[in-house]
Amino acid sequence: MAKKRTIRTIPQQRTPVREQDPRERVRNFAEVNCGYTRQEAATEAERCLFCPDPACVAGCPVNIDIPGFIREIGAQDFRAAYEVIGRANLLPAVCGRVCPQESQCEGVCVVGDTLEPVAIGRLERFVGDLAIKEGWASIPYIEPNGFKIGIVGSGPAGIACAADMAKAGCAVTVYEAFHQPGGVLRYGIPDFRLPNEVIDAEIENLRKLGVRFECNTLVGRLFTIEQMIDELGFDAVFIGTGAGYPSMLGIPGDCLNRVLSANELLTRCNLMRAKDFPDYDTPLPLGRRVAVIGAGNTAMDAMRVCLRLGAERVFCVYRRTKAEAPARAEEIHHAEEEGIEFHWLTAPVEILPDEKGGVGAMRCIRMELGAPDASGRARPVPVPGSEHELAVDQVVFAIGTNANPIIGQTSKLRLDRRGYIEADESMATSMAGVFAGGDIVTGAATVIEAMGAGRRAARSMKEYLGIRDDGTASLGEAERGGMLFGIDHRERNFARIRLA
Amino acid sequence: MHDASGSAGFEIIRREDFSDVTYLLEIRHPLMARAAKPGQFVIVMSHAQGERIPLTIADFDRGRGSVTLVIQAVGKTTREMQQTCQVGTMLYALVGPMGVPSAIGQAKKVLCVGGGLGTAPIFPQARGFSENGAYVIGVLGFRSKDLIFWEDKFRGCCDELILCTDDGSAGVKGTIADGMKLAIERHRDIEEAVIIGPPVMMKAGAQVTRTAGIKTVVSLNPIMVDGTGMCGGCRVKIGDQVKFACVDGPDFDGHKVDFDDLTMRLKRYAEEEKTALARWSESCRLAQARGSG
């Protein structure tokens, strides 16, 4: 037995990870972070102190047994490491890439009190990538329990909930309005941060668990939440439709032709492959000098997409400072490396047109930080007489989103005053059997927080349905497969629908 | 199963060509046929590399379990679809019905106006009003007699039908605005007008009803990506507000719509559309040359 590790005996430096050179990578969409090798992962695993009461596990929204999987990496039993993660998180390759580890597991890592914290995110991603490469999947034997679960939205909240319900033995159908599943993972996060193949692999694992994905289905309009329960035979429904509806600030000029939301920019580029226009039909012409308003992850993604699509200069315009910027530290760092020009403490006032209905320039005002506002962050206050023009020909808004109205328009679910779905701590909504979580409840947040909400909802759903943790069924064998509503677009599948 | 979508596609069960640019596709989708209401639209992707285009639902048949789209071949995608979309082939993606359904109210006398792209989509509205017991006056605009379609269908649900042609080869010589003026002269008690068509036509029509003081609804069809409120590409100016046509519309008060802004925004990918069309036409020409050579 090796000697007990202490902060003095472990490798003092964090194992670096190979990254594409910034000058090179701004010309391609390949991943920036190349990931650990087996050896690098094993070396980094030596830095974990295996705390008896690990803060990192508590810091993880889905409570992965972090020391447990790191121990297996140290023992070079990578498959076992994957099994440990798989008990809490079905998407390690995704989460290892997109979680804000510095404010979660790594932020509370004890090693981090003295040295750099253990690179938990990189280790998780290493395990996830290896599992994809080796074709591992943690697919337990599942005894069907006869319950049917409908999930609205195939983003992080929906798939986390789907995975847990499928593992419990339920027949799960996930509905997605787009033509491909994955939600924000697919349309929002660019390839250089999360390659599509990773999403495909993780979705495939869910399919192996028995989860059915029904794309091209706009719930609320094709059928309502009420119909899912009353007519389609779902025993419980989870709504994870995301935040939707981008905010455009409402300043003069925000409808000009060279002004768009980060959501539109990213969807055109990521989901619709506009970067490969005209081989793909969706266009995405951009200006040469682009201003992106906002400093969250979406803003960083939008800026870096613009660079890769050929913009000469890209400006980040944010009314607070770098310290308040909501993006992951690594994303800001990468953006800086790639040459994004940051205009902190700056707010847009007006977008000025050019002669062709595009953007000529953006008028801005400098800000200073005042007293804290309701969110606890310092409130930015305009500096009188500091208005100035920024020469840009493209403006992208990445300042957050408002609630998507479709479910509210089409169901009797209780909404809060901003239009988000009301749910209690158990994620139960005002309607029996209907649960909701993720951005459509909380407003825009992170991928892993949405997954955490999906898993909490799954726990509550199981309780609601009387499913015990040993997976025993409380109903008789239910019809599965082809009887689920809308599955293969053949008429006989729809016979059970009652017309209003 | 073709790709990550897990969908086999949506089968085209009928096609009809009204002219060399206008064609009808009837697509099997029983669920959508049951959910669809007048005024709603779909988003179509003809193939996996295609773009998502919004199209207003021209008809839906619950018995046949189908929805019908009438398409004008104007850009790369719609011309390509004109070639590839045949009976028995599949659309890669079809999602809907989208948008807030039209409020078919209890108005006793209404004007249903369609022209260009809007001729077909005005049909469910006319039928809806007719089913609600309204006296329906249809006004349809075409360039010439050869391009007229669905006259029978419209006669079936309209109490009066005014056809307008630019060249006078059928009906009234003139635009829909002329037809509308004619209808308004004959009927002083029209309570509501619904106009669907290109922005310039809706603008002209809305001007006629503004003068006559008739409540007017128009259906807007701006550029969209998702159609679910997520991208904001379809934002339109309505009075002093900005709305998303996909989830706040597509119907809006015709007297408040900023049509000039809509027209401007519809042109934002004009250059790329030209490139795509030129490239596609060239590839068709080459294919044809190879085929005959």
PDB file of N, CA and C in Angstrom, chain A residues 177-181 187 200 207 215-216 218 221-222 245-246 248 254-257 259 261 263-264 267-268 272 277-283 285 404-406 409 485 489 491 494 497 499, chain B residues 3-5 10 30-32 34-35 40 45 47 49-52 76 92-101 223 225-226 228-231 233 235 237 244 247-248 264-265 268-269 272 279:
ATOM      1  N   ALA A 177     -38.195  19.587 -31.347  1.00  0.00           N
ATOM      2  CA  ALA A 177     -38.771  20.356 -32.459  1.00  0.00           C
ATOM      3  C   ALA A 177     -37.814  20.414 -33.655  1.00  0.00           C
ATOM      4  N   PHE A 178     -36.537  20.469 -33.387  1.00  0.00           N
ATOM      5  CA  PHE A 178     -35.572  20.483 -34.480  1.00  0.00           C
ATOM      6  C   PHE A 178     -35.496  19.115 -35.152  1.00  0.00           C
ATOM      7  N   HIS A 179     -34.743  19.050 -36.250  1.00  0.00           N
ATOM      8  CA  HIS A 179     -34.650  17.801 -36.992  1.00  0.00           C
ATOM      9  C   HIS A 179     -33.569  16.889 -36.436  1.00  0.00           C
ATOM     10  N   GLN A 180     -32.800  17.359 -35.467  1.00  0.00           N
ATOM     11  CA  GLN A 180     -31.811  16.501 -34.826  1.00  0.00           C
ATOM     12  C   GLN A 180     -31.849  16.723 -33.318  1.00  0.00           C
ATOM     13  N   PRO A 181     -31.613  15.664 -32.552  1.00  0.00           N
ATOM     14  CA  PRO A 181     -31.693  15.797 -31.098  1.00  0.00           C
ATOM     15  C   PRO A 181     -30.434  16.424 -30.481  1.00  0.00           C
ATOM     16  N   TYR A 187     -27.408  22.870 -31.256  1.00  0.00           N
ATOM     17  CA  TYR A 187     -27.517  24.122 -32.002  1.00  0.00           C
ATOM     18  C   TYR A 187     -26.646  25.225 -31.405  1.00  0.00           C
ATOM     19  N   ASP A 200     -23.641  12.883 -30.924  1.00  0.00           N
ATOM     20  CA  ASP A 200     -24.217  11.695 -31.564  1.00  0.00           C
ATOM     21  C   ASP A 200     -23.970  10.449 -30.718  1.00  0.00           C
ATOM     22  N   ARG A 207     -30.251   5.847 -26.790  1.00  0.00           N
ATOM     23  CA  ARG A 207     -31.087   4.955 -27.611  1.00  0.00           C
ATOM     24  C   ARG A 207     -30.888   3.509 -27.172  1.00  0.00           C
ATOM     25  N   CYS A 215     -37.947  13.491 -33.464  1.00  0.00           N
ATOM     26  CA  CYS A 215     -37.616  14.847 -33.890  1.00  0.00           C
ATOM     27  C   CYS A 215     -38.788  15.447 -34.668  1.00  0.00           C
ATOM     28  N   ASN A 216     -38.636  16.675 -35.111  1.00  0.00           N
ATOM     29  CA  ASN A 216     -39.669  17.361 -35.916  1.00  0.00           C
ATOM     30  C   ASN A 216     -41.017  17.414 -35.206  1.00  0.00           C
ATOM     31  N   LEU A 218     -43.188  19.591 -32.549  1.00  0.00           N
ATOM     32  CA  LEU A 218     -43.330  20.799 -31.744  1.00  0.00           C
ATOM     33  C   LEU A 218     -44.471  20.597 -30.752  1.00  0.00           C
ATOM     34  N   ARG A 221     -47.995  22.653 -30.073  1.00  0.00           N
ATOM     35  CA  ARG A 221     -48.724  22.911 -31.318  1.00  0.00           C
ATOM     36  C   ARG A 221     -49.172  21.626 -32.021  1.00  0.00           C
ATOM     37  N   LEU A 222     -48.312  20.600 -32.046  1.00  0.00           N
ATOM     38  CA  LEU A 222     -48.716  19.343 -32.701  1.00  0.00           C
ATOM     39  C   LEU A 222     -49.666  18.582 -31.770  1.00  0.00           C
ATOM     40  N   TYR A 245     -36.447  32.353 -26.912  1.00  0.00           N
ATOM     41  CA  TYR A 245     -36.735  33.783 -27.078  1.00  0.00           C
ATOM     42  C   TYR A 245     -35.619  34.751 -26.687  1.00  0.00           C
ATOM     43  N   PRO A 246     -34.647  34.951 -27.585  1.00  0.00           N
ATOM     44  CA  PRO A 246     -33.518  35.827 -27.255  1.00  0.00           C
ATOM     45  C   PRO A 246     -33.927  37.272 -27.015  1.00  0.00           C
ATOM     46  N   MET A 248     -33.270  41.221 -27.186  1.00  0.00           N
ATOM     47  CA  MET A 248     -32.581  42.068 -28.159  1.00  0.00           C
ATOM     48  C   MET A 248     -32.316  43.481 -27.622  1.00  0.00           C
ATOM     49  N   ASP A 254     -31.840  47.907 -33.576  1.00  0.00           N
ATOM     50  CA  ASP A 254     -31.626  46.478 -33.311  1.00  0.00           C
ATOM     51  C   ASP A 254     -32.332  45.573 -34.317  1.00  0.00           C
ATOM     52  N   CYS A 255     -33.068  46.145 -35.276  1.00  0.00           N
ATOM     53  CA  CYS A 255     -33.663  45.309 -36.328  1.00  0.00           C
ATOM     54  C   CYS A 255     -32.911  45.441 -37.656  1.00  0.00           C
ATOM     55  N   LEU A 256     -31.814  46.153 -37.658  1.00  0.00           N
ATOM     56  CA  LEU A 256     -31.065  46.303 -38.911  1.00  0.00           C
ATOM     57  C   LEU A 256     -30.597  44.931 -39.414  1.00  0.00           C
ATOM     58  N   ASN A 257     -30.315  44.892 -40.715  1.00  0.00           N
ATOM     59  CA  ASN A 257     -30.025  43.594 -41.330  1.00  0.00           C
ATOM     60  C   ASN A 257     -28.755  42.923 -40.838  1.00  0.00           C
ATOM     61  N   VAL A 259     -27.795  42.777 -37.763  1.00  0.00           N
ATOM     62  CA  VAL A 259     -27.912  42.580 -36.324  1.00  0.00           C
ATOM     63  C   VAL A 259     -28.648  41.266 -36.117  1.00  0.00           C
ATOM     64  N   SER A 261     -29.278  37.670 -33.233  1.00  0.00           N
ATOM     65  CA  SER A 261     -29.052  37.096 -31.909  1.00  0.00           C
ATOM     66  C   SER A 261     -27.947  36.053 -32.012  1.00  0.00           C
ATOM     67  N   ASN A 263     -28.156  33.252 -30.712  1.00  0.00           N
ATOM     68  CA  ASN A 263     -28.870  32.001 -30.997  1.00  0.00           C
ATOM     69  C   ASN A 263     -28.983  31.770 -32.505  1.00  0.00           C
ATOM     70  N   GLU A 264     -29.326  32.824 -33.244  1.00  0.00           N
ATOM     71  CA  GLU A 264     -29.471  32.647 -34.691  1.00  0.00           C
ATOM     72  C   GLU A 264     -28.114  32.353 -35.324  1.00  0.00           C
ATOM     73  N   THR A 267     -27.076  28.778 -34.305  1.00  0.00           N
ATOM     74  CA  THR A 267     -27.911  27.751 -34.922  1.00  0.00           C
ATOM     75  C   THR A 267     -27.579  27.605 -36.400  1.00  0.00           C
ATOM     76  N   ARG A 268     -27.429  28.742 -37.074  1.00  0.00           N
ATOM     77  CA  ARG A 268     -27.070  28.683 -38.493  1.00  0.00           C
ATOM     78  C   ARG A 268     -25.728  27.970 -38.671  1.00  0.00           C
ATOM     79  N   MET A 272     -27.179  24.062 -38.649  1.00  0.00           N
ATOM     80  CA  MET A 272     -27.475  24.129 -40.087  1.00  0.00           C
ATOM     81  C   MET A 272     -26.216  24.099 -40.946  1.00  0.00           C
ATOM     82  N   PHE A 277     -21.570  26.555 -46.209  1.00  0.00           N
ATOM     83  CA  PHE A 277     -22.307  27.125 -47.329  1.00  0.00           C
ATOM     84  C   PHE A 277     -21.326  27.347 -48.473  1.00  0.00           C
ATOM     85  N   PRO A 278     -21.648  27.083 -49.742  1.00  0.00           N
ATOM     86  CA  PRO A 278     -22.954  26.648 -50.250  1.00  0.00           C
ATOM     87  C   PRO A 278     -23.139  25.127 -50.365  1.00  0.00           C
ATOM     88  N   ASP A 279     -22.230  24.324 -49.782  1.00  0.00           N
ATOM     89  CA  ASP A 279     -22.496  22.881 -49.794  1.00  0.00           C
ATOM     90  C   ASP A 279     -23.735  22.560 -48.956  1.00  0.00           C
ATOM     91  N   TYR A 280     -23.905  23.336 -47.888  1.00  0.00           N
ATOM     92  CA  TYR A 280     -25.154  23.311 -47.142  1.00  0.00           C
ATOM     93  C   TYR A 280     -25.892  24.590 -47.522  1.00  0.00           C
ATOM     94  N   ASP A 281     -27.214  24.543 -47.518  1.00  0.00           N
ATOM     95  CA  ASP A 281     -27.978  25.652 -48.091  1.00  0.00           C
ATOM     96  C   ASP A 281     -28.135  26.874 -47.190  1.00  0.00           C
ATOM     97  N   THR A 282     -27.894  26.726 -45.894  1.00  0.00           N
ATOM     98  CA  THR A 282     -28.162  27.841 -44.980  1.00  0.00           C
ATOM     99  C   THR A 282     -27.012  28.843 -44.994  1.00  0.00           C
ATOM    100  N   PRO A 283     -27.297  30.096 -45.336  1.00  0.00           N
ATOM    101  CA  PRO A 283     -26.229  31.094 -45.388  1.00  0.00           C
ATOM    102  C   PRO A 283     -25.990  31.779 -44.036  1.00  0.00           C
ATOM    103  N   PRO A 285     -23.822  35.177 -43.816  1.00  0.00           N
ATOM    104  CA  PRO A 285     -22.838  36.206 -44.140  1.00  0.00           C
ATOM    105  C   PRO A 285     -22.581  37.062 -42.905  1.00  0.00           C
ATOM    106  N   ASN A 404     -39.617  31.099 -23.517  1.00  0.00           N
ATOM    107  CA  ASN A 404     -40.303  30.751 -24.755  1.00  0.00           C
ATOM    108  C   ASN A 404     -41.804  30.664 -24.474  1.00  0.00           C
ATOM    109  N   PRO A 405     -42.639  31.277 -25.318  1.00  0.00           N
ATOM    110  CA  PRO A 405     -44.071  31.348 -24.982  1.00  0.00           C
ATOM    111  C   PRO A 405     -44.923  30.141 -25.389  1.00  0.00           C
ATOM    112  N   ILE A 406     -44.370  29.172 -26.141  1.00  0.00           N
ATOM    113  CA  ILE A 406     -45.263  28.183 -26.766  1.00  0.00           C
ATOM    114  C   ILE A 406     -46.029  27.328 -25.757  1.00  0.00           C
ATOM    115  N   GLN A 409     -48.649  29.374 -24.142  1.00  0.00           N
ATOM    116  CA  GLN A 409     -49.780  29.690 -25.025  1.00  0.00           C
ATOM    117  C   GLN A 409     -50.742  28.521 -25.159  1.00  0.00           C
ATOM    118  N   PHE A 485     -47.380   7.132 -29.267  1.00  0.00           N
ATOM    119  CA  PHE A 485     -47.984   8.114 -30.141  1.00  0.00           C
ATOM    120  C   PHE A 485     -46.994   8.777 -31.088  1.00  0.00           C
ATOM    121  N   HIS A 489     -45.289   7.867 -37.876  1.00  0.00           N
ATOM    122  CA  HIS A 489     -46.075   8.644 -38.829  1.00  0.00           C
ATOM    123  C   HIS A 489     -47.035   7.788 -39.640  1.00  0.00           C
ATOM    124  N   GLU A 491     -50.722   6.112 -39.902  1.00  0.00           N
ATOM    125  CA  GLU A 491     -51.983   6.559 -39.355  1.00  0.00           C
ATOM    126  C   GLU A 491     -52.461   5.751 -38.163  1.00  0.00           C
ATOM    127  N   PHE A 494     -52.166   6.807 -34.647  1.00  0.00           N
ATOM    128  CA  PHE A 494     -52.804   8.002 -34.095  1.00  0.00           C
ATOM    129  C   PHE A 494     -54.264   7.770 -33.746  1.00  0.00           C
ATOM    130  N   ILE A 497     -56.121   9.328 -30.675  1.00  0.00           N
ATOM    131  CA  ILE A 497     -56.295  10.757 -30.426  1.00  0.00           C
ATOM    132  C   ILE A 497     -57.750  11.146 -30.592  1.00  0.00           C
ATOM    133  N   LEU A 499     -60.436  14.041 -31.205  1.00  0.00           N
ATOM    134  CA  LEU A 499     -60.450  15.391 -31.773  1.00  0.00           C
ATOM    135  C   LEU A 499     -61.290  16.299 -30.907  1.00  0.00           C
TER     136      LEU A 499
ATOM    137  N   ASP B   3     -30.145   9.269 -40.038  1.00  0.00           N
ATOM    138  CA  ASP B   3     -29.088   9.953 -39.299  1.00  0.00           C
ATOM    139  C   ASP B   3     -29.568  10.189 -37.876  1.00  0.00           C
ATOM    140  N   ALA B   4     -28.952  11.149 -37.216  1.00  0.00           N
ATOM    141  CA  ALA B   4     -29.286  11.395 -35.815  1.00  0.00           C
ATOM    142  C   ALA B   4     -30.766  11.711 -35.601  1.00  0.00           C
ATOM    143  N   SER B   5     -31.457  12.173 -36.640  1.00  0.00           N
ATOM    144  CA  SER B   5     -32.858  12.540 -36.453  1.00  0.00           C
ATOM    145  C   SER B   5     -33.706  11.307 -36.153  1.00  0.00           C
ATOM    146  N   PHE B  10     -40.977  12.379 -44.454  1.00  0.00           N
ATOM    147  CA  PHE B  10     -42.407  12.637 -44.566  1.00  0.00           C
ATOM    148  C   PHE B  10     -42.816  12.473 -46.022  1.00  0.00           C
ATOM    149  N   PRO B  30     -50.737  12.593 -40.478  1.00  0.00           N
ATOM    150  CA  PRO B  30     -52.066  12.564 -39.865  1.00  0.00           C
ATOM    151  C   PRO B  30     -52.169  13.424 -38.612  1.00  0.00           C
ATOM    152  N   LEU B  31     -51.115  13.421 -37.844  1.00  0.00           N
ATOM    153  CA  LEU B  31     -51.145  14.165 -36.598  1.00  0.00           C
ATOM    154  C   LEU B  31     -51.248  15.660 -36.870  1.00  0.00           C
ATOM    155  N   MET B  32     -50.481  16.123 -37.843  1.00  0.00           N
ATOM    156  CA  MET B  32     -50.514  17.550 -38.142  1.00  0.00           C
ATOM    157  C   MET B  32     -51.852  17.932 -38.763  1.00  0.00           C
ATOM    158  N   ARG B  34     -54.604  16.807 -37.986  1.00  0.00           N
ATOM    159  CA  ARG B  34     -55.576  16.957 -36.903  1.00  0.00           C
ATOM    160  C   ARG B  34     -55.338  18.205 -36.076  1.00  0.00           C
ATOM    161  N   ALA B  35     -54.089  18.612 -35.984  1.00  0.00           N
ATOM    162  CA  ALA B  35     -53.770  19.752 -35.117  1.00  0.00           C
ATOM    163  C   ALA B  35     -53.879  21.088 -35.850  1.00  0.00           C
ATOM    164  N   GLN B  40     -51.815  28.795 -39.664  1.00  0.00           N
ATOM    165  CA  GLN B  40     -50.559  28.229 -39.166  1.00  0.00           C
ATOM    166  C   GLN B  40     -49.620  27.851 -40.304  1.00  0.00           C
ATOM    167  N   MET B  45     -37.613  21.039 -44.512  1.00  0.00           N
ATOM    168  CA  MET B  45     -36.248  20.849 -45.011  1.00  0.00           C
ATOM    169  C   MET B  45     -36.356  19.724 -46.021  1.00  0.00           C
ATOM    170  N   HIS B  47     -33.963  18.186 -47.730  1.00  0.00           N
ATOM    171  CA  HIS B  47     -32.935  17.147 -47.559  1.00  0.00           C
ATOM    172  C   HIS B  47     -31.994  17.562 -46.433  1.00  0.00           C
ATOM    173  N   GLN B  49     -28.969  18.445 -46.148  1.00  0.00           N
ATOM    174  CA  GLN B  49     -28.098  19.622 -46.288  1.00  0.00           C
ATOM    175  C   GLN B  49     -28.901  20.889 -46.572  1.00  0.00           C
ATOM    176  N   GLY B  50     -30.206  20.748 -46.577  1.00  0.00           N
ATOM    177  CA  GLY B  50     -31.076  21.850 -46.978  1.00  0.00           C
ATOM    178  C   GLY B  50     -31.200  22.921 -45.920  1.00  0.00           C
ATOM    179  N   GLU B  51     -31.926  23.994 -46.281  1.00  0.00           N
ATOM    180  CA  GLU B  51     -32.220  25.028 -45.300  1.00  0.00           C
ATOM    181  C   GLU B  51     -33.641  24.830 -44.807  1.00  0.00           C
ATOM    182  N   ARG B  52     -33.938  25.444 -43.678  1.00  0.00           N
ATOM    183  CA  ARG B  52     -35.293  25.356 -43.123  1.00  0.00           C
ATOM    184  C   ARG B  52     -36.096  26.516 -43.679  1.00  0.00           C
ATOM    185  N   LYS B  76     -33.234  28.936 -54.739  1.00  0.00           N
ATOM    186  CA  LYS B  76     -32.565  27.663 -54.956  1.00  0.00           C
ATOM    187  C   LYS B  76     -33.379  26.506 -54.362  1.00  0.00           C
ATOM    188  N   TYR B  92     -37.189  15.544 -45.906  1.00  0.00           N
ATOM    189  CA  TYR B  92     -36.309  15.184 -44.799  1.00  0.00           C
ATOM    190  C   TYR B  92     -36.902  15.608 -43.450  1.00  0.00           C
ATOM    191  N   ALA B  93     -37.420  16.826 -43.404  1.00  0.00           N
ATOM    192  CA  ALA B  93     -38.002  17.308 -42.151  1.00  0.00           C
ATOM    193  C   ALA B  93     -39.240  18.135 -42.432  1.00  0.00           C
ATOM    194  N   LEU B  94     -40.201  18.005 -41.549  1.00  0.00           N
ATOM    195  CA  LEU B  94     -41.439  18.784 -41.641  1.00  0.00           C
ATOM    196  C   LEU B  94     -41.915  18.967 -40.208  1.00  0.00           C
ATOM    197  N   VAL B  95     -42.011  20.201 -39.778  1.00  0.00           N
ATOM    198  CA  VAL B  95     -42.447  20.424 -38.395  1.00  0.00           C
ATOM    199  C   VAL B  95     -43.522  21.503 -38.356  1.00  0.00           C
ATOM    200  N   GLY B  96     -44.493  21.268 -37.501  1.00  0.00           N
ATOM    201  CA  GLY B  96     -45.598  22.195 -37.376  1.00  0.00           C
ATOM    202  C   GLY B  96     -46.770  21.478 -36.729  1.00  0.00           C
ATOM    203  N   PRO B  97     -47.936  22.037 -36.707  1.00  0.00           N
ATOM    204  CA  PRO B  97     -48.231  23.377 -37.185  1.00  0.00           C
ATOM    205  C   PRO B  97     -47.636  24.412 -36.249  1.00  0.00           C
ATOM    206  N   MET B  98     -47.086  25.466 -36.820  1.00  0.00           N
ATOM    207  CA  MET B  98     -46.438  26.491 -36.011  1.00  0.00           C
ATOM    208  C   MET B  98     -47.245  27.787 -36.050  1.00  0.00           C
ATOM    209  N   GLY B  99     -46.984  28.616 -35.052  1.00  0.00           N
ATOM    210  CA  GLY B  99     -47.620  29.924 -34.992  1.00  0.00           C
ATOM    211  C   GLY B  99     -48.984  29.872 -34.326  1.00  0.00           C
ATOM    212  N   VAL B 100     -49.438  31.041 -33.929  1.00  0.00           N
ATOM    213  CA  VAL B 100     -50.739  31.162 -33.284  1.00  0.00           C
ATOM    214  C   VAL B 100     -51.801  31.071 -34.383  1.00  0.00           C
ATOM    215  N   PRO B 101     -52.793  30.175 -34.226  1.00  0.00           N
ATOM    216  CA  PRO B 101     -53.823  30.075 -35.264  1.00  0.00           C
ATOM    217  C   PRO B 101     -54.550  31.405 -35.439  1.00  0.00           C
ATOM    218  N   ILE B 223     -37.961  35.632 -42.916  1.00  0.00           N
ATOM    219  CA  ILE B 223     -36.957  34.567 -42.866  1.00  0.00           C
ATOM    220  C   ILE B 223     -36.928  33.974 -41.459  1.00  0.00           C
ATOM    221  N   VAL B 225     -35.406  30.464 -38.920  1.00  0.00           N
ATOM    222  CA  VAL B 225     -34.579  29.265 -38.840  1.00  0.00           C
ATOM    223  C   VAL B 225     -35.368  28.175 -38.105  1.00  0.00           C
ATOM    224  N   ASP B 226     -35.597  28.384 -36.831  1.00  0.00           N
ATOM    225  CA  ASP B 226     -36.230  27.306 -36.059  1.00  0.00           C
ATOM    226  C   ASP B 226     -37.750  27.367 -36.093  1.00  0.00           C
ATOM    227  N   THR B 228     -39.554  28.399 -33.701  1.00  0.00           N
ATOM    228  CA  THR B 228     -40.080  28.156 -32.353  1.00  0.00           C
ATOM    229  C   THR B 228     -39.760  29.290 -31.387  1.00  0.00           C
ATOM    230  N   GLY B 229     -39.338  30.437 -31.899  1.00  0.00           N
ATOM    231  CA  GLY B 229     -39.078  31.574 -31.018  1.00  0.00           C
ATOM    232  C   GLY B 229     -37.663  31.636 -30.512  1.00  0.00           C
ATOM    233  N   MET B 230     -36.798  30.797 -31.056  1.00  0.00           N
ATOM    234  CA  MET B 230     -35.493  30.658 -30.459  1.00  0.00           C
ATOM    235  C   MET B 230     -34.417  31.529 -31.093  1.00  0.00           C
ATOM    236  N   CYS B 231     -34.594  31.910 -32.362  1.00  0.00           N
ATOM    237  CA  CYS B 231     -33.489  32.620 -33.013  1.00  0.00           C
ATOM    238  C   CYS B 231     -33.755  34.105 -33.210  1.00  0.00           C
ATOM    239  N   GLY B 233     -34.732  35.566 -35.803  1.00  0.00           N
ATOM    240  CA  GLY B 233     -34.497  36.015 -37.172  1.00  0.00           C
ATOM    241  C   GLY B 233     -35.742  36.603 -37.807  1.00  0.00           C
ATOM    242  N   ARG B 235     -37.938  38.623 -36.525  1.00  0.00           N
ATOM    243  CA  ARG B 235     -38.563  39.733 -35.820  1.00  0.00           C
ATOM    244  C   ARG B 235     -39.108  40.774 -36.789  1.00  0.00           C
ATOM    245  N   LYS B 237     -41.532  44.591 -37.020  1.00  0.00           N
ATOM    246  CA  LYS B 237     -41.959  45.774 -36.276  1.00  0.00           C
ATOM    247  C   LYS B 237     -43.466  45.939 -36.413  1.00  0.00           C
ATOM    248  N   PHE B 244     -41.803  38.490 -32.655  1.00  0.00           N
ATOM    249  CA  PHE B 244     -41.287  37.364 -33.421  1.00  0.00           C
ATOM    250  C   PHE B 244     -42.469  36.762 -34.186  1.00  0.00           C
ATOM    251  N   VAL B 247     -43.722  32.924 -33.195  1.00  0.00           N
ATOM    252  CA  VAL B 247     -44.497  32.557 -32.008  1.00  0.00           C
ATOM    253  C   VAL B 247     -45.478  33.637 -31.561  1.00  0.00           C
ATOM    254  N   ASP B 248     -45.222  34.887 -31.939  1.00  0.00           N
ATOM    255  CA  ASP B 248     -46.182  35.956 -31.608  1.00  0.00           C
ATOM    256  C   ASP B 248     -47.197  36.098 -32.736  1.00  0.00           C
ATOM    257  N   MET B 264     -37.158  45.026 -46.265  1.00  0.00           N
ATOM    258  CA  MET B 264     -35.714  45.169 -46.114  1.00  0.00           C
ATOM    259  C   MET B 264     -35.107  43.908 -45.487  1.00  0.00           C
ATOM    260  N   ARG B 265     -35.768  43.411 -44.438  1.00  0.00           N
ATOM    261  CA  ARG B 265     -35.212  42.242 -43.742  1.00  0.00           C
ATOM    262  C   ARG B 265     -35.280  40.973 -44.596  1.00  0.00           C
ATOM    263  N   ARG B 268     -32.032  40.179 -46.570  1.00  0.00           N
ATOM    264  CA  ARG B 268     -30.723  40.178 -45.941  1.00  0.00           C
ATOM    265  C   ARG B 268     -29.792  39.066 -46.410  1.00  0.00           C
ATOM    266  N   TYR B 269     -30.323  38.063 -47.038  1.00  0.00           N
ATOM    267  CA  TYR B 269     -29.424  37.042 -47.581  1.00  0.00           C
ATOM    268  C   TYR B 269     -29.476  37.026 -49.107  1.00  0.00           C
ATOM    269  N   GLU B 272     -26.341  35.816 -50.944  1.00  0.00           N
ATOM    270  CA  GLU B 272     -26.084  34.387 -50.788  1.00  0.00           C
ATOM    271  C   GLU B 272     -27.108  33.573 -51.566  1.00  0.00           C
ATOM    272  N   ARG B 279     -25.106  28.623 -58.496  1.00  0.00           N
ATOM    273  CA  ARG B 279     -24.328  27.395 -58.384  1.00  0.00           C
ATOM    274  C   ARG B 279     -25.200  26.188 -58.698  1.00  0.00           C
TER     275      ARG B 279
END
